[in-house]
Short mmCIF file of C-alpha atoms in Angstrom, two decimals:
data_model
loop_
_atom_site.label_atom_id
_atom_site.label_comp_id
_atom_site.label_asym_id
_atom_site.label_seq_id
_atom_site.Cartn_x
_atom_site.Cartn_y
_atom_site.Cartn_z
CA MET L 72 -8.74 24.02 64.17
CA PRO L 73 -10.57 20.73 64.32
CA GLN L 74 -11.20 20.93 60.30
CA ASP L 75 -7.20 21.19 60.64
CA GLY L 76 -6.62 18.14 62.50
CA SER L 77 -9.13 16.10 60.59
CA LEU L 78 -7.61 16.65 57.75
CA LEU L 79 -4.07 15.50 58.97
CA ASP L 80 -5.74 12.53 60.55
CA SER L 81 -6.87 11.63 56.84
CA ALA L 82 -3.64 12.75 55.54
CA CYS L 83 -1.66 10.67 57.90
CA ALA L 84 -3.99 7.35 57.58
CA LEU L 85 -3.44 7.63 53.39
CA CYS L 86 0.32 8.13 54.31
CA GLU L 87 0.50 4.94 56.46
CA PHE L 88 -1.38 2.77 53.84
CA GLY L 89 1.41 4.38 50.85
CA PHE L 90 0.05 7.58 49.54
CA PRO L 91 3.20 9.76 48.96
CA TRP L 92 2.76 13.37 50.76
CA ASP L 93 3.20 15.29 47.54
CA LYS L 94 0.47 13.59 46.01
CA LEU L 95 -2.34 14.33 48.42
CA GLY L 96 -2.47 17.65 47.47
CA LEU L 97 -3.92 16.97 43.98
CA LEU L 98 -6.02 14.15 45.80
CA TYR L 99 -7.79 16.89 47.68
CA MET L 100 -8.38 19.20 44.79
CA GLU L 101 -9.56 15.98 43.19
CA SER L 102 -11.46 14.77 45.37
CA GLY L 103 -11.53 16.65 49.00
CA PHE L 104 -14.97 14.75 49.98
CA MET L 105 -12.43 11.85 51.40
CA PHE L 106 -10.73 14.10 53.94
CA ARG L 107 -13.91 14.67 55.58
CA LYS L 108 -13.52 11.18 56.80
CA SER L 109 -11.76 10.17 59.97
CA GLY L 110 -8.36 8.44 59.26
CA HIS L 111 -10.40 5.39 60.55
CA GLU L 112 -13.13 5.28 57.75
CA LEU L 113 -10.27 5.97 54.98
CA LYS L 114 -8.84 2.59 56.32
CA GLY L 115 -11.99 0.78 55.74
CA SER L 116 -12.71 2.25 52.38
CA LEU L 117 -8.94 1.63 51.36
CA CYS L 118 -9.86 -2.30 52.66
CA LEU L 119 -12.39 -2.91 50.34
CA LEU L 120 -10.84 -2.03 47.60
CA LYS L 121 -8.11 -4.53 48.81
CA ARG L 122 -10.86 -7.00 48.70
CA TYR L 123 -10.26 -7.06 44.70
CA GLY L 124 -7.09 -8.30 45.00
CA PHE L 125 -5.28 -5.22 44.61
CA CYS L 126 -2.04 -4.48 46.71
CA ASN L 127 -1.04 -1.41 48.29
CA VAL L 128 0.79 0.62 45.81
CA GLN L 129 -2.25 -0.31 43.05
CA ILE L 130 -4.62 0.64 45.17
CA VAL L 131 -2.65 3.54 45.38
CA GLY L 132 -2.35 4.57 42.11
CA ILE L 133 -5.71 3.68 40.80
CA CYS L 134 -7.29 6.19 44.01
CA LEU L 135 -4.83 9.15 42.14
CA THR L 136 -6.05 8.43 39.13
CA PHE L 137 -9.76 7.88 39.56
CA PRO L 138 -10.51 9.55 42.72
CA PHE L 139 -14.37 8.80 42.75
CA VAL L 140 -13.56 5.21 43.46
CA PHE L 141 -13.35 6.56 47.05
CA GLY L 142 -17.94 7.29 46.57
CA VAL L 143 -18.10 4.08 46.78
CA GLU L 144 -19.29 3.38 51.27
CA GLU L 145 -21.13 6.97 50.42
CA GLY L 146 -23.12 4.59 48.01
CA ASN L 147 -23.11 7.25 44.60
CA LEU L 148 -21.46 5.90 41.59
CA VAL L 149 -21.44 2.61 42.75
CA ASP L 150 -22.55 0.30 39.13
CA GLU L 151 -19.86 2.58 37.77
CA ILE L 152 -17.04 2.06 40.52
CA ASP L 153 -17.80 -1.19 40.78
CA GLY L 154 -17.17 -2.12 37.27
CA LEU L 155 -13.61 0.06 36.79
CA LEU L 156 -12.64 -1.81 39.78
CA SER L 157 -13.31 -5.02 38.12
CA ASP L 158 -12.08 -3.83 35.03
CA LEU L 159 -9.00 -3.19 36.43
CA ARG L 160 -8.76 -6.11 38.12
CA PHE L 161 -9.04 -8.44 35.12
CA LEU L 162 -6.00 -6.18 33.46
CA PHE L 163 -3.84 -6.36 36.87
CA LEU L 164 -4.23 -10.17 37.47
CA ASP L 165 -5.64 -11.78 34.36
CA PHE L 166 -3.13 -10.24 31.92
CA ASP L 167 -0.06 -10.30 34.03
CA PHE L 168 0.49 -6.73 34.52
CA ALA L 169 1.32 -7.01 38.47
CA ALA L 170 4.65 -9.12 36.86
CA SER L 171 5.27 -6.55 34.17
CA VAL L 172 5.33 -3.62 36.44
CA GLU L 173 7.77 -2.31 38.82
CA ARG L 174 6.45 -2.30 42.09
CA ASN L 175 6.75 1.32 42.64
CA VAL L 176 3.95 3.35 43.21
CA ASN L 177 4.61 6.14 40.62
CA VAL L 178 4.91 3.80 38.21
CA TRP L 179 1.42 2.49 39.13
CA HIS L 180 0.19 5.46 38.86
CA GLU L 181 1.40 6.91 35.40
CA VAL L 182 0.62 3.18 34.15
CA CYS L 183 -2.95 3.81 35.62
CA ARG L 184 -2.94 7.59 33.64
CA LYS L 185 -2.16 5.52 30.62
CA ILE L 186 -5.09 2.59 30.44
CA LYS L 187 -7.38 5.61 31.88
CA VAL L 188 -6.66 7.56 28.27
CA PHE L 189 -8.23 4.41 26.86
CA TYR L 190 -10.68 3.39 29.36
CA ASP L 191 -12.33 7.15 28.94
CA LEU L 192 -12.48 6.61 25.18
CA ASN L 193 -15.31 4.47 25.78
CA ASP L 194 -17.25 6.11 28.58
CA GLY L 195 -16.02 4.12 31.25
CA LYS L 196 -17.39 0.79 29.33
CA GLY L 197 -15.43 -2.33 29.99
CA GLU L 198 -15.47 -3.39 26.06
CA ILE L 199 -12.31 -1.77 25.56
CA VAL L 200 -10.38 -3.47 28.41
CA GLU L 201 -9.79 -7.36 27.03
CA LEU L 202 -8.13 -4.87 23.78
CA ILE L 203 -5.65 -3.07 26.01
CA GLY L 204 -4.82 -6.81 27.92
CA ARG L 205 -4.22 -8.38 24.95
CA ASN L 206 -2.09 -5.60 23.51
CA LYS L 207 -0.65 -4.03 26.79
CA HIS L 208 2.56 -3.05 25.49
CA VAL L 209 1.54 0.08 24.52
CA ILE L 210 0.39 0.62 28.12
CA LEU L 211 4.10 -0.13 29.10
CA GLU L 212 6.30 0.86 26.25
CA HIS L 213 5.12 4.40 25.75
CA GLY L 214 4.73 7.34 27.26
CA GLU L 215 1.25 9.15 28.45
CA LYS L 216 1.69 12.43 26.32
CA GLU L 217 2.80 10.04 23.71
CA LEU L 218 -0.64 8.15 23.84
CA ILE L 219 -2.48 11.26 24.22
CA GLU L 220 -0.80 13.15 21.22
CA LYS L 221 -1.98 10.12 19.26
CA VAL L 222 -5.25 9.73 20.32
CA GLU L 223 -6.22 13.61 19.91
CA TYR L 224 -5.00 13.44 16.16
CA PHE L 225 -7.36 10.58 15.01
CA CYS L 226 -9.94 11.62 17.31
CA ARG L 227 -9.84 14.31 14.57
CA PHE L 228 -11.07 12.93 12.00
CA GLY L 229 -14.66 12.83 13.61
CA VAL L 230 -14.91 9.00 14.35
CA LYS L 231 -16.28 7.35 17.78
CA LYS L 232 -13.92 7.08 20.16
CA VAL L 233 -13.76 3.72 20.73
CA GLU L 234 -12.49 3.94 17.32
CA VAL L 235 -9.43 5.33 17.98
CA ALA L 236 -8.87 3.33 20.74
CA ARG L 237 -9.02 0.19 19.06
CA LEU L 238 -6.96 2.00 15.98
CA ILE L 239 -3.77 2.51 17.96
CA LEU L 240 -3.79 -0.35 20.69
CA GLN L 241 -4.74 -2.87 17.41
CA GLY L 242 -1.83 -0.64 15.31
CA SER L 243 0.97 0.03 17.45
CA GLU L 244 3.16 1.05 15.08
CA LEU L 245 1.11 4.37 14.58
CA LEU L 246 2.81 5.45 18.12
CA ASN L 247 6.50 5.72 16.83
CA LEU L 248 5.44 7.97 13.72
CA ASP L 249 5.53 11.50 13.11
CA LEU L 250 2.03 12.78 12.39
CA GLU L 251 3.43 16.28 12.68
CA THR L 252 6.07 17.38 10.24
CA PRO L 253 5.96 15.36 6.93
CA VAL L 254 4.94 16.72 3.93
CA ILE L 255 2.97 14.40 1.86
CA ASN L 256 1.71 14.61 -1.55
CA VAL L 257 -2.55 14.39 -1.10
CA LEU L 258 -3.57 12.37 -4.57
CA LYS L 259 -0.61 10.15 -3.90
CA LEU L 260 -1.43 9.10 -0.48
CA LEU L 261 -5.33 8.70 -1.80
CA LYS L 262 -4.09 6.59 -4.28
CA HIS L 263 -1.68 4.58 -1.83
CA ILE L 264 -4.50 4.17 0.82
CA GLY L 265 -6.80 2.34 -2.51
CA MET L 266 -8.69 5.40 -4.19
CA SER L 267 -10.02 4.45 -7.37
CA SER L 268 -8.84 6.37 -10.44
CA GLN L 269 -12.23 7.14 -10.60
CA GLY L 270 -12.61 8.84 -7.41
CA VAL L 271 -8.98 10.32 -7.72
CA GLY L 272 -10.53 12.16 -10.92
CA ASP L 273 -13.08 13.45 -8.71
CA VAL L 274 -11.10 15.04 -6.27
CA ARG L 275 -9.04 16.96 -9.04
CA LYS L 276 -12.40 17.85 -10.11
CA ASN L 277 -14.49 18.87 -7.24
CA TYR L 278 -11.74 19.85 -4.25
CA ALA L 279 -8.87 21.79 -6.17
CA HIS L 280 -8.13 23.22 -2.80
CA VAL L 281 -7.02 20.23 -1.33
CA LEU L 282 -4.55 19.51 -4.11
CA GLY L 283 -0.88 19.45 -3.84
CA THR L 284 1.48 18.68 -0.86
CA ILE L 285 0.18 19.27 2.77
CA LYS L 286 1.47 18.35 6.60
CA MET L 287 0.65 15.39 7.84
CA ALA L 288 -0.46 17.43 11.24
CA ASN L 289 -3.40 19.18 8.75
CA LEU L 290 -4.41 15.48 7.19
CA PRO L 291 -7.41 15.18 9.57
CA ASN L 292 -8.93 18.77 8.15
CA VAL L 293 -8.02 18.58 4.89
CA MET L 294 -9.77 15.08 4.77
CA LYS L 295 -12.54 17.03 6.70
CA ALA L 296 -12.12 19.72 3.70
CA MET L 297 -13.34 16.98 0.96
CA GLY L 298 -15.89 14.99 2.90
CA LEU L 299 -13.59 11.59 3.19
CA HIS L 300 -12.74 11.41 7.09
CA GLU L 301 -14.46 8.58 7.56
CA TRP L 302 -14.01 6.93 4.64
CA PHE L 303 -9.91 7.30 5.22
CA PHE L 304 -10.41 6.47 9.02
CA ASP L 305 -12.10 3.07 7.57
CA LYS L 306 -9.43 2.34 5.33
CA ILE L 307 -6.74 2.67 7.81
CA LYS L 308 -8.65 0.92 10.36
CA ASP L 309 -8.82 -3.08 11.42
CA GLY L 310 -5.02 -3.71 10.64
CA ASN L 311 -4.66 -1.59 8.12
CA HIS L 312 -2.69 1.16 9.50
CA ARG L 313 0.47 0.30 7.93
CA LEU L 314 -0.80 1.76 4.76
CA LEU L 315 -0.13 4.67 6.21
CA THR L 316 3.14 4.39 8.18
CA SER L 317 4.51 2.33 4.63
CA TYR L 318 3.60 5.40 2.68
CA ILE L 319 5.02 7.84 4.92
CA THR L 320 8.15 5.84 5.20
CA SER L 321 7.98 5.56 1.03
CA TYR L 322 7.46 9.67 0.99
CA PRO L 323 8.86 11.43 3.77
CA ASN L 324 9.10 14.49 2.15
CA GLU L 325 7.74 15.84 -0.98
CA ASP L 326 8.60 18.81 -2.65
CA HIS L 327 6.56 21.82 -3.00
CA ASP L 328 4.88 23.12 -6.04
CA LYS L 329 6.88 25.72 -7.50
CA GLY L 330 4.05 28.59 -8.11
CA TYR L 331 3.33 28.05 -4.52
CA LYS L 332 6.81 28.47 -3.30
CA SER L 333 7.16 31.59 -5.65
CA CYS L 334 4.03 33.01 -3.67
CA LEU L 335 5.88 32.09 -0.04
CA LYS L 336 9.00 34.37 -1.69
CA THR L 337 6.95 37.46 -2.13
CA PHE L 338 5.93 36.75 1.83
CA ASP L 339 9.63 37.56 2.91
CA ASP L 340 8.81 41.13 0.66
CA ALA L 341 5.31 41.98 1.99
CA ARG L 342 5.21 44.69 4.73
CA THR L 343 3.49 42.28 7.03
CA PRO L 344 5.10 38.89 6.25
CA THR L 345 4.10 36.97 9.60
CA HIS L 346 0.99 38.44 9.69
CA ASN L 347 0.30 36.88 5.69
CA MET L 348 2.31 33.28 7.02
CA ASN L 349 -0.44 32.87 10.53
CA LYS L 350 -3.09 33.55 8.18
CA LEU L 351 -1.76 31.09 5.25
CA ASN L 352 -1.06 28.67 8.27
CA PHE L 353 -4.91 29.33 9.29
CA MET L 354 -6.32 28.25 5.82
CA HIS L 355 -3.69 24.75 5.77
CA ALA L 356 -4.91 23.89 8.98
CA ILE L 357 -8.55 24.14 7.70
CA GLY L 358 -7.47 22.00 5.11
CA PHE L 359 -6.52 24.09 2.26
CA GLY L 360 -3.69 22.53 0.59
CA GLU L 361 -0.22 24.03 -0.57
CA ASN L 362 -1.00 25.35 -3.91
CA THR L 363 -1.84 28.87 -5.56
CA LEU L 364 -5.31 28.35 -5.27
CA THR L 365 -4.68 28.72 -1.40
CA MET L 366 -3.01 31.77 -1.63
CA ASN L 367 -4.91 33.40 -4.52
CA ILE L 368 -7.60 32.83 -2.21
CA LEU L 369 -6.01 34.06 1.12
CA THR L 370 -5.62 37.64 -0.86
CA HIS L 371 -9.33 38.09 -0.57
CA MET L 372 -9.89 37.55 3.29
CA HIS L 373 -9.53 40.14 5.72
CA GLY L 374 -8.92 39.71 9.76
CA THR L 375 -6.07 37.84 11.90
CA SER L 376 -5.23 34.71 11.69
CA GLU L 377 -7.46 34.53 15.50
CA GLU L 378 -10.21 36.01 13.97
CA LEU L 379 -10.75 33.97 10.85
CA GLN L 380 -10.61 30.80 12.51
CA ASN L 381 -13.20 32.11 15.03
CA ARG L 382 -15.85 33.29 11.89
CA PHE L 383 -15.06 29.88 10.49
CA ASP L 384 -15.79 28.31 14.00
CA CYS L 385 -18.47 30.37 13.89
CA LEU L 386 -20.53 28.80 10.40
CA LEU L 387 -19.30 25.33 11.95
CA ARG L 388 -21.61 25.54 15.12
CA LEU L 389 -24.63 27.00 12.72
CA GLY L 390 -24.72 24.15 11.06
CA ILE L 391 -22.59 24.46 8.05
CA GLU L 392 -21.06 21.04 7.09
CA PHE L 393 -16.65 21.03 6.80
CA SER L 394 -16.29 19.90 3.26
CA LYS L 395 -19.02 22.87 2.00
CA LEU L 396 -17.98 25.23 4.20
CA CYS L 397 -14.61 24.93 2.67
CA LYS L 398 -16.21 25.10 -0.63
CA ILE L 399 -17.87 28.10 0.25
CA ILE L 400 -15.27 30.10 1.11
CA THR L 401 -13.23 28.88 -2.56
CA ARG L 402 -15.81 30.83 -4.29
CA GLN L 403 -16.60 33.34 -2.07
CA PRO L 404 -13.62 34.47 0.59
CA LYS L 405 -14.82 37.01 1.86
CA ILE L 406 -17.57 35.43 4.06
CA LEU L 407 -14.90 35.21 6.63
CA SER L 408 -13.94 39.20 6.55
CA GLN L 409 -17.25 39.28 8.29
CA ASN L 410 -17.92 39.20 12.08
CA PRO L 411 -19.27 36.02 13.95
CA GLU L 412 -22.37 38.22 14.66
CA ILE L 413 -23.31 38.96 11.48
CA LEU L 414 -22.74 35.94 9.95
CA GLU L 415 -25.30 34.76 12.57
CA LYS L 416 -27.91 36.99 11.83
CA LYS L 417 -27.39 36.23 8.02
CA ILE L 418 -27.68 32.72 8.43
CA ASN L 419 -30.90 32.32 10.86
CA PHE L 420 -32.41 35.39 9.09
CA LEU L 421 -31.73 32.64 6.05
CA CYS L 422 -33.03 29.65 7.91
CA GLN L 423 -35.62 31.40 10.05
CA GLU L 424 -37.48 34.46 8.70
CA MET L 425 -37.04 33.02 4.95
CA GLY L 426 -37.40 29.74 5.79
CA ASN L 427 -34.94 28.06 3.60
CA SER L 428 -32.43 25.28 4.31
CA LEU L 429 -28.64 25.74 4.48
CA GLU L 430 -28.53 24.34 1.31
CA VAL L 431 -29.12 27.02 -0.27
CA LEU L 432 -25.26 28.14 -0.02
CA ASP L 433 -24.28 24.94 -1.79
CA THR L 434 -25.66 27.40 -5.08
CA PHE L 435 -25.57 30.69 -4.30
CA PRO L 436 -22.81 31.14 -1.29
CA ALA L 437 -22.47 34.66 -2.46
CA PHE L 438 -25.59 35.40 0.16
CA ILE L 439 -23.67 35.61 3.11
CA CYS L 440 -21.62 38.09 0.96
CA PHE L 441 -24.56 40.69 0.89
CA ASP L 442 -25.91 43.47 3.16
CA LEU L 443 -28.47 41.97 6.00
CA GLU L 444 -30.19 45.69 6.74
CA ASN L 445 -29.72 46.80 3.66
CA ARG L 446 -30.32 44.26 0.54
CA ILE L 447 -31.51 40.71 2.19
CA LYS L 448 -33.77 41.79 4.57
CA PRO L 449 -35.39 44.74 1.97
CA ARG L 450 -35.83 43.17 -0.69
CA PHE L 451 -36.59 39.58 0.71
CA ARG L 452 -40.22 41.46 2.69
CA PHE L 453 -40.92 43.44 -0.25
CA HIS L 454 -41.41 39.88 -2.37
CA MET L 455 -43.31 38.50 0.48
CA TRP L 456 -45.39 41.86 0.13
CA VAL L 457 -45.60 41.32 -3.48
CA LEU L 458 -46.82 37.74 -3.09
CA GLU L 459 -49.49 38.71 0.03
CA LYS L 460 -51.14 41.43 -2.51
CA GLY L 461 -51.40 39.20 -5.52
CA LEU L 462 -49.13 40.94 -7.46
CA SER L 463 -47.49 38.24 -8.60
CA SER L 464 -47.55 34.51 -8.79
CA LYS L 465 -43.50 34.44 -9.76
CA ASN L 466 -41.36 32.72 -6.56
CA TYR L 467 -38.17 34.34 -7.21
CA SER L 468 -35.22 32.09 -5.99
CA ILE L 469 -32.72 33.79 -3.81
CA ALA L 470 -30.32 34.39 -5.85
CA SER L 471 -32.16 35.94 -7.80
CA MET L 472 -33.96 38.34 -5.42
CA ILE L 473 -31.04 39.25 -3.66
CA ALA L 474 -27.71 39.23 -6.41
CA THR L 475 -29.57 41.54 -8.96
CA SER L 476 -28.13 44.90 -9.24
CA ASP L 477 -30.85 48.10 -8.11
CA LYS L 478 -31.41 48.81 -11.72
CA ASN L 479 -32.41 44.89 -12.94
CA PHE L 480 -34.33 45.00 -9.35
CA VAL L 481 -36.63 48.37 -10.00
CA GLY L 482 -36.97 47.33 -13.84
CA ARG L 483 -38.43 43.66 -12.74
CA VAL L 484 -40.42 45.68 -10.43
CA SER L 485 -42.28 47.89 -12.51
CA ARG L 486 -43.42 45.12 -14.56
CA ILE L 487 -44.93 43.26 -11.86
CA HIS L 488 -46.91 46.66 -10.98
CA PRO L 489 -47.39 50.16 -12.28
CA ALA L 490 -47.24 51.46 -8.61
CA ALA L 491 -44.53 48.89 -6.63
CA PRO L 492 -41.67 51.15 -7.86
CA LYS L 493 -43.20 53.75 -5.65
CA HIS L 494 -44.09 51.36 -3.09
CA TRP L 495 -40.81 49.90 -2.82
CA PHE L 496 -38.75 53.25 -2.67
CA GLU L 497 -41.29 54.44 0.16
CA GLN L 498 -41.88 51.35 2.10
CA PHE L 499 -38.64 49.02 1.91
CA TYR L 500 -36.07 51.22 -0.14
CA PRO L 501 -32.88 51.82 2.64
CA LYS L 502 -33.62 55.47 3.50
CA LYS L 503 -29.55 55.78 4.40
CA LEU L 504 -28.73 54.41 0.53
#
C-alpha cells in the first residue's frame, strides 16, 4: 500500500504540472524510476527543467518524448541531458517554434517526437539541430509516420544516418513523393541522375539481372545489387534531390518487358501461383529487375519466400557483399536452396580450415553448391595429405580440387603416385557413396 500511495502522489504531482492522465502509463513504462520519487521531489525536477526557459506544455512534450531527462537529479547522463535540453531550447526559442505551435500538450508531444526522428539519426549530437531549425516546416507540416517512412527508406541505401537527415531536411519535396508504387526503368534513371555512357554500358554488361523495370520500393536494394548505393545517394544529396523528384514526375509508370509479362501470365496457370509470386517478390526486393533473367533464375530456387530471405540474410551475415551475392545467385541460383546451417558450415570451412577468403566465390561460386561432407572435406584433406607427404608440389585451385568429376579426380590421383588411389579410397573417400 505505501508503494501505491507513492505512485498516486507522483501521478498527482505530474497531473498538477500538466501531464495528461492517460499518458502516465506510457511514462511509467518508459521511465518507471521517476515514480519512486515523492511528489515534492518530482516538482523539484520539473522546476530544474523550467530553468532552461521552457513553459509547462513544452516540458511535458519533452518528458514524454525523452523520459530520461528525469535522470538529472540522479546524476546519470548529465552531459547528455544538458546537451539535449540546450538543443531543444535553441530550437524552441532561437528558431521560434513556440510562435508556430499551438499551446497544447498533445501538439508539443507530437512536435518533440518528430524532432526526435532526426535527433536520433545523429546519435543525439547537436550538429543536426540548426538544420532542423532552418527547415522547421518539415517538422510542422509533416506527420511523424511520414517522416519515419522516408527516413527508413533512405537509410536502406546504407549511408550514414546523419546524411539521411540532411537529405530529407534540405529536400522536403521528397516527403511528398510516393516511394513505393511507381514503376521505373533502371537505365533511364541512371542516365537521368548523371551516369556516363560508359557507366551505363558497364551496367548493361555486368548487371543484367537488375535491368528492366523496378518498383520504387525496391530501388535501394537495386542500387546495392550493383554496388551503386553510395554513388546514387551522393548524386541526390546536397540539393540535388530534384533529380529524383523530376524523374518520377516525368516517368511515373514504365511498362513492363514483354517477356516478363508473358512469364507473369504463366504464374496464373501454375499449381501454386501465390507461392511463386511471393518468391518473385523476394527476388525483386533484393534487387533483381522485372526481366526474363530473373524469371529463369527463380525456377532453380526451392523454398518459400521466407526461407529464401533467411538464406540470403545468412550469407550477408557471413560477410559476402550484397552486390557480389546477387551476382553469385545469378550464376548459381541453387545456393539459396540450402538451409542457413549448411551454408554457414560451408563458408566457415572455406575460410577457417581451407584458409581462403570469400573472394574465392567471385570466380568459383559453385563451391557453395557442393556437398561439404562427401565432396569438399574429403578432397581438400586428401590434397593436404598429398602435399604433406611430398607426393606432389602442385597446389591445385579450389575449383580444380572440388569441381573435377570423380573419374577425372581418380585419374589425377593415380598420376600423382601409384599407391595414392588406394589411400584415397581407403582413408578419404566417403564410405556411404
